[in-house]
């Protein structure tokens, strides 16, 4: 389904997803440049009276949510996430995802897996036939990361320790991230299972079979991909 809209494609996709947020919901708040548009929109809706609580997927998202006035909660106070809205680095035709370019993959996966519904927001550049053009982020325990790197490399990857300003990047969870070039992934689910079985691997950036819908912005329109049976709608937004 294509939704006729105008403007920045990431912004349009993000705002289309916020139309699913209803009063009283607990919302998983994703990370990334497209999610920032979502946070801004939700902040405006909260200011207008929308009653929600958000669970942020990263320290940066938490800061932005507070900036936009979105009330926050955590899993010590709620066991329910009604809806999660998140971004992705790659999305294939089955709505499998490659995520973690921003380094928040573990918290994103915990929240996205807990959500009753997961909507992914992105522009058309993130759609691919097969996952793998983007290096796969793998979060690993700092202790013995060199050995973990060797294990991953044995499966044909080229792992690189992520650095930021010439320093080792440390995730919000205190771990390292290896960016691993596997090339096109024929069976991403099997690869994820293999990697997760390795000592030292905390989580991979492969999100398999988790997405309910994707909102994809392209050329001033938004295409909704996924299960539209329960929420079939169309609108025009200036």
CSV table of N, CA and C in Angstrom, one decimal, residues 20-27 45-46 49-54 71 73 78 80-83:
chain,number,residue,atom,x,y,z
A,20,UNK,N,0.0,4.9,14.7
A,20,UNK,CA,-0.4,3.7,15.4
A,20,UNK,C,-0.3,3.8,16.9
A,21,UNK,N,0.3,4.9,17.4
A,21,UNK,CA,0.4,5.1,18.8
A,21,UNK,C,-0.9,5.6,19.4
A,22,UNK,N,-1.4,4.9,20.4
A,22,UNK,CA,-2.7,5.2,21.0
A,22,UNK,C,-2.5,5.6,22.4
A,23,UNK,N,-3.5,6.3,23.0
A,23,UNK,CA,-3.5,6.7,24.3
A,23,UNK,C,-3.4,5.5,25.3
A,24,UNK,N,-2.5,5.7,26.3
A,24,UNK,CA,-2.3,4.6,27.3
A,24,UNK,C,-1.3,3.6,26.9
A,25,UNK,N,-0.7,3.7,25.7
A,25,UNK,CA,0.3,2.7,25.3
A,25,UNK,C,1.7,2.9,26.0
A,26,UNK,N,2.4,1.8,26.1
A,26,UNK,CA,3.8,1.8,26.4
A,26,UNK,C,4.5,1.5,25.1
A,27,UNK,N,5.4,2.4,24.7
A,27,UNK,CA,6.0,2.4,23.4
A,27,UNK,C,7.5,2.2,23.5
A,45,UNK,N,2.9,15.2,20.1
A,45,UNK,CA,1.6,14.6,20.4
A,45,UNK,C,1.4,14.5,21.9
A,46,UNK,N,2.5,14.3,22.7
A,46,UNK,CA,2.4,14.3,24.1
A,46,UNK,C,2.0,15.7,24.6
A,49,UNK,N,-1.5,16.3,24.5
A,49,UNK,CA,-2.4,15.5,25.4
A,49,UNK,C,-2.3,14.0,25.3
A,50,UNK,N,-1.5,13.5,24.4
A,50,UNK,CA,-1.4,12.0,24.3
A,50,UNK,C,-0.7,11.5,25.5
A,51,UNK,N,-1.3,10.4,26.1
A,51,UNK,CA,-0.9,9.8,27.3
A,51,UNK,C,-0.1,8.5,27.0
A,52,UNK,N,1.2,8.5,27.0
A,52,UNK,CA,2.0,7.3,26.7
A,52,UNK,C,3.2,7.3,27.7
A,53,UNK,N,3.8,6.1,27.7
A,53,UNK,CA,5.1,6.0,28.3
A,53,UNK,C,6.1,5.3,27.3
A,54,UNK,N,7.3,5.7,27.3
A,54,UNK,CA,8.3,5.2,26.4
A,54,UNK,C,9.4,4.4,27.1
A,71,UNK,N,7.3,11.0,28.5
A,71,UNK,CA,7.4,10.3,29.8
A,71,UNK,C,8.1,8.9,29.6
A,73,UNK,N,9.6,5.0,31.1
A,73,UNK,CA,9.5,3.9,32.1
A,73,UNK,C,10.5,2.9,31.8
A,78,UNK,N,7.1,-2.1,34.2
A,78,UNK,CA,6.1,-2.6,33.3
A,78,UNK,C,6.6,-3.9,32.6
A,80,UNK,N,4.9,-4.9,29.8
A,80,UNK,CA,4.2,-4.8,28.5
A,80,UNK,C,4.7,-3.7,27.7
A,81,UNK,N,5.1,-4.0,26.4
A,81,UNK,CA,5.4,-3.0,25.4
A,81,UNK,C,4.3,-3.2,24.3
A,82,UNK,N,3.4,-2.3,24.2
A,82,UNK,CA,2.3,-2.4,23.2
A,82,UNK,C,2.8,-2.3,21.8
A,83,UNK,N,3.8,-1.4,21.6
A,83,UNK,CA,4.3,-1.1,20.2
A,83,UNK,C,5.7,-0.6,20.3
